[in-house]
């Protein structure tokens, strides 16, 4: 993401640190731009997928470390720490201290989330009704959650308040809008990526996902979705010792 790179103003070949890299959706955006990335990913299976995908990148600019960020010890400090869709999984009791310790004085932190919404209200209603038929509540903060997301913005947002309370300066909150089209299988892949769905019992989850795919197919085989990307930026004080 160009705005993150501009905010961080990394020197040539200065590496960035990614927390919770998963299978590398955000990793590739940085690595393809020539930024060396150290990825900390606690899930061994995801790290293996990430490693296979990164092997396709020229230059070997991605280093993968399988570890929990809460206990991982960096061998150096970084000019940028970023986290896509995963910061809320890191223990709030230690995550900000760990971030400060991993960053150089004046180093940037970038935390971002995608919030997905169905453009068609009729399709959203049909998919929501499918949940009710299978005795499944729509998990919060997911595609069909009717509540506004992000719920708070700027200084009113929890991420902003937590960041500044932890000593980060120059806070900023930026929103980006985009639109996508999803096939039935692609929409189910998106739904499956939510922790709230993965936590459901396997039987009801599979039944509701199968019906959702069927309903999207009936709808013309495509679901139009809107994405609001919420980006929080900050940095350690220039004289911080960590």
PDB file of C-alpha atoms in Angstrom:
ATOM      1  CA  UNK A   1       0.000   0.000   0.000  1.00  0.00           C
ATOM      2  CA  UNK A   2       1.606   3.184  -1.232  1.00  0.00           C
ATOM      3  CA  UNK A   3       0.290   5.402   1.576  1.00  0.00           C
ATOM      4  CA  UNK A   4       1.903   3.125   4.166  1.00  0.00           C
ATOM      5  CA  UNK A   5       5.247   3.170   2.363  1.00  0.00           C
ATOM      6  CA  UNK A   6       5.081   6.958   2.029  1.00  0.00           C
ATOM      7  CA  UNK A   7       4.282   7.372   5.733  1.00  0.00           C
ATOM      8  CA  UNK A   8       7.077   5.021   6.792  1.00  0.00           C
ATOM      9  CA  UNK A   9       9.627   6.594   4.412  1.00  0.00           C
ATOM     10  CA  UNK A  10      11.858   3.532   4.598  1.00  0.00           C
ATOM     11  CA  UNK A  11      15.449   3.862   3.443  1.00  0.00           C
ATOM     12  CA  UNK A  12      16.583   1.754   0.493  1.00  0.00           C
ATOM     13  CA  UNK A  13      16.571  -1.949   1.433  1.00  0.00           C
ATOM     14  CA  UNK A  14      15.320  -1.163   4.948  1.00  0.00           C
ATOM     15  CA  UNK A  15      13.132  -4.122   5.964  1.00  0.00           C
ATOM     16  CA  UNK A  16       9.593  -4.042   7.268  1.00  0.00           C
ATOM     17  CA  UNK A  17       8.041  -6.353   9.849  1.00  0.00           C
ATOM     18  CA  UNK A  18       4.677  -8.015   9.204  1.00  0.00           C
ATOM     19  CA  UNK A  19       2.712  -9.383  12.143  1.00  0.00           C
ATOM     20  CA  UNK A  20       0.312 -12.231  11.367  1.00  0.00           C
ATOM     21  CA  UNK A  21       1.244 -12.596   7.720  1.00  0.00           C
ATOM     22  CA  UNK A  22      -1.126 -15.497   7.057  1.00  0.00           C
ATOM     23  CA  UNK A  23      -0.748 -16.708   3.483  1.00  0.00           C
ATOM     24  CA  UNK A  24       0.753 -13.437   2.295  1.00  0.00           C
ATOM     25  CA  UNK A  25      -1.959 -11.275   0.774  1.00  0.00           C
ATOM     26  CA  UNK A  26      -0.405  -8.116   2.222  1.00  0.00           C
ATOM     27  CA  UNK A  27       3.148  -9.475   2.079  1.00  0.00           C
ATOM     28  CA  UNK A  28       3.192  -9.472  -1.697  1.00  0.00           C
ATOM     29  CA  UNK A  29       2.135  -5.821  -1.970  1.00  0.00           C
ATOM     30  CA  UNK A  30       5.275  -4.795  -0.100  1.00  0.00           C
ATOM     31  CA  UNK A  31       7.707  -7.409  -1.393  1.00  0.00           C
ATOM     32  CA  UNK A  32       6.851  -6.704  -5.033  1.00  0.00           C
ATOM     33  CA  UNK A  33       7.793  -3.069  -4.433  1.00  0.00           C
ATOM     34  CA  UNK A  34      11.270  -4.091  -3.302  1.00  0.00           C
ATOM     35  CA  UNK A  35      10.689  -3.834   0.466  1.00  0.00           C
ATOM     36  CA  UNK A  36      12.392  -6.721   2.346  1.00  0.00           C
ATOM     37  CA  UNK A  37       9.825  -8.195   4.740  1.00  0.00           C
ATOM     38  CA  UNK A  38      10.205 -10.282   7.888  1.00  0.00           C
ATOM     39  CA  UNK A  39       6.944 -12.155   8.451  1.00  0.00           C
ATOM     40  CA  UNK A  40       5.943 -13.421  11.881  1.00  0.00           C
ATOM     41  CA  UNK A  41       3.169 -16.012  11.535  1.00  0.00           C
ATOM     42  CA  UNK A  42       2.075 -18.330  14.377  1.00  0.00           C
ATOM     43  CA  UNK A  43       0.217 -20.883  12.238  1.00  0.00           C
ATOM     44  CA  UNK A  44       2.585 -23.489  10.784  1.00  0.00           C
ATOM     45  CA  UNK A  45       0.215 -24.413   7.963  1.00  0.00           C
ATOM     46  CA  UNK A  46      -0.246 -20.825   6.842  1.00  0.00           C
ATOM     47  CA  UNK A  47       3.504 -20.241   7.075  1.00  0.00           C
ATOM     48  CA  UNK A  48       4.092 -23.188   4.738  1.00  0.00           C
ATOM     49  CA  UNK A  49       1.681 -21.752   2.170  1.00  0.00           C
ATOM     50  CA  UNK A  50       3.345 -18.365   2.555  1.00  0.00           C
ATOM     51  CA  UNK A  51       6.763 -19.936   2.011  1.00  0.00           C
ATOM     52  CA  UNK A  52       5.654 -21.669  -1.182  1.00  0.00           C
ATOM     53  CA  UNK A  53       4.148 -18.486  -2.541  1.00  0.00           C
ATOM     54  CA  UNK A  54       7.151 -16.348  -1.608  1.00  0.00           C
ATOM     55  CA  UNK A  55       9.473 -18.765  -3.410  1.00  0.00           C
ATOM     56  CA  UNK A  56       8.032 -17.330  -6.624  1.00  0.00           C
ATOM     57  CA  UNK A  57       9.274 -13.840  -5.769  1.00  0.00           C
ATOM     58  CA  UNK A  58      12.635 -12.755  -7.189  1.00  0.00           C
ATOM     59  CA  UNK A  59      15.447 -11.829  -4.843  1.00  0.00           C
ATOM     60  CA  UNK A  60      14.369 -13.787  -1.761  1.00  0.00           C
ATOM     61  CA  UNK A  61      13.223 -10.622   0.017  1.00  0.00           C
ATOM     62  CA  UNK A  62      10.817 -12.360   2.421  1.00  0.00           C
ATOM     63  CA  UNK A  63      11.931 -14.000   5.677  1.00  0.00           C
ATOM     64  CA  UNK A  64       9.381 -16.136   7.519  1.00  0.00           C
ATOM     65  CA  UNK A  65       9.516 -16.833  11.246  1.00  0.00           C
ATOM     66  CA  UNK A  66       6.949 -19.192  12.757  1.00  0.00           C
ATOM     67  CA  UNK A  67       6.181 -17.712  16.159  1.00  0.00           C
ATOM     68  CA  UNK A  68       3.642 -15.850  18.254  1.00  0.00           C
ATOM     69  CA  UNK A  69       4.355 -12.133  18.090  1.00  0.00           C
ATOM     70  CA  UNK A  70       3.801 -11.977  21.850  1.00  0.00           C
ATOM     71  CA  UNK A  71       6.922 -14.097  22.495  1.00  0.00           C
ATOM     72  CA  UNK A  72       8.967 -13.502  19.328  1.00  0.00           C
ATOM     73  CA  UNK A  73      12.276 -11.668  19.837  1.00  0.00           C
ATOM     74  CA  UNK A  74      13.456  -9.522  16.921  1.00  0.00           C
ATOM     75  CA  UNK A  75      17.145  -9.625  16.016  1.00  0.00           C
ATOM     76  CA  UNK A  76      17.018  -6.027  14.866  1.00  0.00           C
ATOM     77  CA  UNK A  77      14.658  -3.074  14.855  1.00  0.00           C
ATOM     78  CA  UNK A  78      12.473  -2.105  11.927  1.00  0.00           C
ATOM     79  CA  UNK A  79      11.387   1.127  10.320  1.00  0.00           C
ATOM     80  CA  UNK A  80       7.873  -0.203   9.721  1.00  0.00           C
ATOM     81  CA  UNK A  81       5.610  -2.706  11.449  1.00  0.00           C
ATOM     82  CA  UNK A  82       2.377  -3.485   9.655  1.00  0.00           C
ATOM     83  CA  UNK A  83      -0.465  -5.893  10.301  1.00  0.00           C
ATOM     84  CA  UNK A  84      -3.335  -6.727   7.956  1.00  0.00           C
ATOM     85  CA  UNK A  85      -6.549  -8.118   9.433  1.00  0.00           C
ATOM     86  CA  UNK A  86      -4.784  -9.688  12.441  1.00  0.00           C
ATOM     87  CA  UNK A  87      -3.912  -7.101  15.118  1.00  0.00           C
ATOM     88  CA  UNK A  88      -7.065  -7.910  17.098  1.00  0.00           C
ATOM     89  CA  UNK A  89      -5.765 -11.495  17.520  1.00  0.00           C
ATOM     90  CA  UNK A  90      -2.572 -10.323  19.266  1.00  0.00           C
ATOM     91  CA  UNK A  91      -2.780 -10.183  23.075  1.00  0.00           C
ATOM     92  CA  UNK A  92      -3.809  -6.590  23.924  1.00  0.00           C
ATOM     93  CA  UNK A  93      -1.884  -6.752  27.192  1.00  0.00           C
ATOM     94  CA  UNK A  94       1.469  -6.856  25.383  1.00  0.00           C
ATOM     95  CA  UNK A  95       0.992  -6.015  21.691  1.00  0.00           C
ATOM     96  CA  UNK A  96       1.778  -2.297  21.899  1.00  0.00           C
ATOM     97  CA  UNK A  97       4.894  -2.813  24.040  1.00  0.00           C
ATOM     98  CA  UNK A  98       6.064  -5.530  21.644  1.00  0.00           C
ATOM     99  CA  UNK A  99       5.490  -3.208  18.692  1.00  0.00           C
ATOM    100  CA  UNK A 100       7.530  -0.414  20.285  1.00  0.00           C
ATOM    101  CA  UNK A 101      10.369  -2.816  21.033  1.00  0.00           C
ATOM    102  CA  UNK A 102      10.436  -3.957  17.402  1.00  0.00           C
ATOM    103  CA  UNK A 103      10.586  -0.437  15.921  1.00  0.00           C
ATOM    104  CA  UNK A 104      13.391   2.079  15.609  1.00  0.00           C
ATOM    105  CA  UNK A 105      12.821   5.553  17.109  1.00  0.00           C
ATOM    106  CA  UNK A 106      10.441   7.271  14.722  1.00  0.00           C
ATOM    107  CA  UNK A 107       9.446   3.908  13.222  1.00  0.00           C
ATOM    108  CA  UNK A 108       5.970   3.609  11.733  1.00  0.00           C
ATOM    109  CA  UNK A 109       3.121   1.276  12.627  1.00  0.00           C
ATOM    110  CA  UNK A 110       0.326   0.551  10.137  1.00  0.00           C
ATOM    111  CA  UNK A 111      -2.744  -1.495  11.060  1.00  0.00           C
ATOM    112  CA  UNK A 112      -5.462  -2.153   8.532  1.00  0.00           C
ATOM    113  CA  UNK A 113      -8.679  -4.069   8.133  1.00  0.00           C
ATOM    114  CA  UNK A 114     -11.070  -4.669   5.248  1.00  0.00           C
ATOM    115  CA  UNK A 115     -14.800  -4.366   5.939  1.00  0.00           C
ATOM    116  CA  UNK A 116     -16.926  -6.107   3.305  1.00  0.00           C
ATOM    117  CA  UNK A 117     -20.560  -5.301   2.443  1.00  0.00           C
ATOM    118  CA  UNK A 118     -22.973  -6.779  -0.076  1.00  0.00           C
ATOM    119  CA  UNK A 119     -24.187  -4.150  -2.515  1.00  0.00           C
ATOM    120  CA  UNK A 120     -27.525  -5.889  -3.160  1.00  0.00           C
ATOM    121  CA  UNK A 121     -29.914  -5.645  -0.208  1.00  0.00           C
ATOM    122  CA  UNK A 122     -32.182  -8.385  -1.608  1.00  0.00           C
ATOM    123  CA  UNK A 123     -29.288 -10.873  -1.771  1.00  0.00           C
ATOM    124  CA  UNK A 124     -28.155  -9.879   1.715  1.00  0.00           C
ATOM    125  CA  UNK A 125     -31.663 -10.547   3.039  1.00  0.00           C
ATOM    126  CA  UNK A 126     -31.774 -13.991   1.381  1.00  0.00           C
ATOM    127  CA  UNK A 127     -28.364 -14.961   2.747  1.00  0.00           C
ATOM    128  CA  UNK A 128     -29.330 -13.763   6.219  1.00  0.00           C
ATOM    129  CA  UNK A 129     -32.528 -15.811   6.060  1.00  0.00           C
ATOM    130  CA  UNK A 130     -30.452 -18.880   5.159  1.00  0.00           C
ATOM    131  CA  UNK A 131     -28.603 -18.489   8.447  1.00  0.00           C
ATOM    132  CA  UNK A 132     -31.888 -18.462  10.356  1.00  0.00           C
ATOM    133  CA  UNK A 133     -33.111 -21.606   8.576  1.00  0.00           C
ATOM    134  CA  UNK A 134     -30.032 -23.467   9.789  1.00  0.00           C
ATOM    135  CA  UNK A 135     -30.144 -22.048  13.306  1.00  0.00           C
ATOM    136  CA  UNK A 136     -26.988 -19.990  12.796  1.00  0.00           C
ATOM    137  CA  UNK A 137     -26.623 -16.393  13.951  1.00  0.00           C
ATOM    138  CA  UNK A 138     -24.717 -14.066  11.649  1.00  0.00           C
ATOM    139  CA  UNK A 139     -21.322 -13.603  13.357  1.00  0.00           C
ATOM    140  CA  UNK A 140     -20.497  -9.991  14.237  1.00  0.00           C
ATOM    141  CA  UNK A 141     -18.181  -7.906  12.051  1.00  0.00           C
ATOM    142  CA  UNK A 142     -18.745 -10.138   9.029  1.00  0.00           C
ATOM    143  CA  UNK A 143     -20.159  -9.645   5.561  1.00  0.00           C
ATOM    144  CA  UNK A 144     -23.825  -9.740   6.609  1.00  0.00           C
ATOM    145  CA  UNK A 145     -23.515  -7.856   9.903  1.00  0.00           C
ATOM    146  CA  UNK A 146     -25.871  -4.861   9.415  1.00  0.00           C
ATOM    147  CA  UNK A 147     -24.043  -2.636  11.879  1.00  0.00           C
ATOM    148  CA  UNK A 148     -21.843   0.137  10.438  1.00  0.00           C
ATOM    149  CA  UNK A 149     -18.159  -0.747  10.069  1.00  0.00           C
ATOM    150  CA  UNK A 150     -15.801   0.650  11.110  1.00  0.00           C
ATOM    151  CA  UNK A 151     -18.004   1.600  14.049  1.00  0.00           C
ATOM    152  CA  UNK A 152     -15.803   4.514  15.162  1.00  0.00           C
ATOM    153  CA  UNK A 153     -13.441   6.782  13.273  1.00  0.00           C
ATOM    154  CA  UNK A 154     -10.415   8.909  14.053  1.00  0.00           C
ATOM    155  CA  UNK A 155      -9.864   9.748  17.726  1.00  0.00           C
ATOM    156  CA  UNK A 156     -13.118   7.969  18.630  1.00  0.00           C
ATOM    157  CA  UNK A 157     -11.797   4.618  17.375  1.00  0.00           C
ATOM    158  CA  UNK A 158     -10.401   2.128  19.885  1.00  0.00           C
ATOM    159  CA  UNK A 159      -7.280   1.536  17.794  1.00  0.00           C
ATOM    160  CA  UNK A 160      -6.491   5.268  17.811  1.00  0.00           C
ATOM    161  CA  UNK A 161      -7.022   5.551  21.574  1.00  0.00           C
ATOM    162  CA  UNK A 162      -4.959   2.448  22.324  1.00  0.00           C
ATOM    163  CA  UNK A 163      -2.156   3.558  20.017  1.00  0.00           C
ATOM    164  CA  UNK A 164      -1.814   7.026  21.524  1.00  0.00           C
ATOM    165  CA  UNK A 165      -2.169   5.678  25.082  1.00  0.00           C
ATOM    166  CA  UNK A 166       0.779   3.384  24.315  1.00  0.00           C
ATOM    167  CA  UNK A 167       2.935   6.377  23.392  1.00  0.00           C
ATOM    168  CA  UNK A 168       2.665   6.385  19.598  1.00  0.00           C
ATOM    169  CA  UNK A 169       2.562   9.820  17.983  1.00  0.00           C
ATOM    170  CA  UNK A 170       1.289  11.354  14.737  1.00  0.00           C
ATOM    171  CA  UNK A 171      -1.826   9.159  14.680  1.00  0.00           C
ATOM    172  CA  UNK A 172      -3.858   9.069  11.486  1.00  0.00           C
ATOM    173  CA  UNK A 173      -6.929   7.145  10.337  1.00  0.00           C
ATOM    174  CA  UNK A 174      -7.652   6.799   6.630  1.00  0.00           C
ATOM    175  CA  UNK A 175     -10.515   5.093   4.812  1.00  0.00           C
ATOM    176  CA  UNK A 176     -10.486   3.702   1.272  1.00  0.00           C
ATOM    177  CA  UNK A 177     -13.443   2.510  -0.796  1.00  0.00           C
ATOM    178  CA  UNK A 178     -13.362  -0.129  -3.513  1.00  0.00           C
ATOM    179  CA  UNK A 179     -15.791  -2.507  -5.227  1.00  0.00           C
ATOM    180  CA  UNK A 180     -15.390  -6.139  -6.249  1.00  0.00           C
ATOM    181  CA  UNK A 181     -17.354  -8.905  -7.903  1.00  0.00           C
ATOM    182  CA  UNK A 182     -17.362 -12.371  -6.345  1.00  0.00           C
ATOM    183  CA  UNK A 183     -18.366 -15.756  -7.712  1.00  0.00           C
ATOM    184  CA  UNK A 184     -20.222 -18.151  -5.358  1.00  0.00           C
ATOM    185  CA  UNK A 185     -16.989 -19.978  -4.453  1.00  0.00           C
ATOM    186  CA  UNK A 186     -15.048 -16.728  -3.994  1.00  0.00           C
ATOM    187  CA  UNK A 187     -17.748 -15.332  -1.724  1.00  0.00           C
ATOM    188  CA  UNK A 188     -17.704 -18.493   0.390  1.00  0.00           C
ATOM    189  CA  UNK A 189     -13.890 -18.290   0.592  1.00  0.00           C
ATOM    190  CA  UNK A 190     -14.318 -14.757   1.953  1.00  0.00           C
ATOM    191  CA  UNK A 191     -16.934 -15.840   4.495  1.00  0.00           C
ATOM    192  CA  UNK A 192     -14.730 -18.755   5.557  1.00  0.00           C
ATOM    193  CA  UNK A 193     -11.892 -16.344   6.295  1.00  0.00           C
ATOM    194  CA  UNK A 194     -13.848 -14.820   9.212  1.00  0.00           C
ATOM    195  CA  UNK A 195     -12.992 -16.177  12.632  1.00  0.00           C
ATOM    196  CA  UNK A 196     -16.658 -15.988  13.598  1.00  0.00           C
ATOM    197  CA  UNK A 197     -17.565 -18.548  10.942  1.00  0.00           C
ATOM    198  CA  UNK A 198     -14.592 -20.795  11.671  1.00  0.00           C
ATOM    199  CA  UNK A 199     -15.779 -20.948  15.296  1.00  0.00           C
ATOM    200  CA  UNK A 200     -19.193 -22.339  14.302  1.00  0.00           C
ATOM    201  CA  UNK A 201     -19.898 -26.088  14.638  1.00  0.00           C
ATOM    202  CA  UNK A 202     -18.820 -27.828  11.437  1.00  0.00           C
ATOM    203  CA  UNK A 203     -22.225 -29.227  10.474  1.00  0.00           C
ATOM    204  CA  UNK A 204     -24.324 -26.037  10.634  1.00  0.00           C
ATOM    205  CA  UNK A 205     -21.457 -24.028   9.127  1.00  0.00           C
ATOM    206  CA  UNK A 206     -21.184 -26.280   6.081  1.00  0.00           C
ATOM    207  CA  UNK A 207     -24.940 -26.341   5.566  1.00  0.00           C
ATOM    208  CA  UNK A 208     -25.315 -22.567   5.686  1.00  0.00           C
ATOM    209  CA  UNK A 209     -22.278 -22.011   3.445  1.00  0.00           C
ATOM    210  CA  UNK A 210     -23.606 -24.483   0.885  1.00  0.00           C
ATOM    211  CA  UNK A 211     -26.949 -22.718   0.795  1.00  0.00           C
ATOM    212  CA  UNK A 212     -25.226 -19.331   0.508  1.00  0.00           C
ATOM    213  CA  UNK A 213     -23.289 -20.560  -2.525  1.00  0.00           C
ATOM    214  CA  UNK A 214     -26.521 -21.864  -4.062  1.00  0.00           C
ATOM    215  CA  UNK A 215     -28.300 -18.538  -3.487  1.00  0.00           C
ATOM    216  CA  UNK A 216     -25.468 -16.551  -5.096  1.00  0.00           C
ATOM    217  CA  UNK A 217     -25.582 -18.903  -8.083  1.00  0.00           C
ATOM    218  CA  UNK A 218     -29.334 -18.293  -8.369  1.00  0.00           C
ATOM    219  CA  UNK A 219     -28.669 -14.549  -8.160  1.00  0.00           C
ATOM    220  CA  UNK A 220     -26.770 -14.686 -11.448  1.00  0.00           C
ATOM    221  CA  UNK A 221     -23.555 -16.244 -10.239  1.00  0.00           C
ATOM    222  CA  UNK A 222     -22.031 -12.984  -9.064  1.00  0.00           C
ATOM    223  CA  UNK A 223     -22.186 -10.976  -5.833  1.00  0.00           C
ATOM    224  CA  UNK A 224     -21.270  -7.305  -5.914  1.00  0.00           C
ATOM    225  CA  UNK A 225     -19.415  -6.287  -2.761  1.00  0.00           C
ATOM    226  CA  UNK A 226     -18.145  -2.986  -1.445  1.00  0.00           C
ATOM    227  CA  UNK A 227     -14.956  -2.845   0.624  1.00  0.00           C
ATOM    228  CA  UNK A 228     -14.060  -0.184   3.162  1.00  0.00           C
ATOM    229  CA  UNK A 229     -10.383  -0.435   4.109  1.00  0.00           C
ATOM    230  CA  UNK A 230      -9.612   1.153   7.462  1.00  0.00           C
ATOM    231  CA  UNK A 231      -5.953   2.120   7.975  1.00  0.00           C
ATOM    232  CA  UNK A 232      -4.492   3.347  11.267  1.00  0.00           C
ATOM    233  CA  UNK A 233      -1.034   4.937  11.208  1.00  0.00           C
ATOM    234  CA  UNK A 234       1.302   6.105  13.936  1.00  0.00           C
ATOM    235  CA  UNK A 235       4.959   6.135  14.871  1.00  0.00           C
ATOM    236  CA  UNK A 236       7.206   5.833  17.868  1.00  0.00           C
ATOM    237  CA  UNK A 237       8.597   9.114  19.202  1.00  0.00           C
ATOM    238  CA  UNK A 238      11.886  10.018  17.468  1.00  0.00           C
ATOM    239  CA  UNK A 239      13.837   9.755  20.718  1.00  0.00           C
ATOM    240  CA  UNK A 240      12.091   6.603  21.995  1.00  0.00           C
ATOM    241  CA  UNK A 241      14.348   3.928  23.389  1.00  0.00           C
ATOM    242  CA  UNK A 242      11.587   1.243  23.236  1.00  0.00           C
TER     243      UNK A 242
END
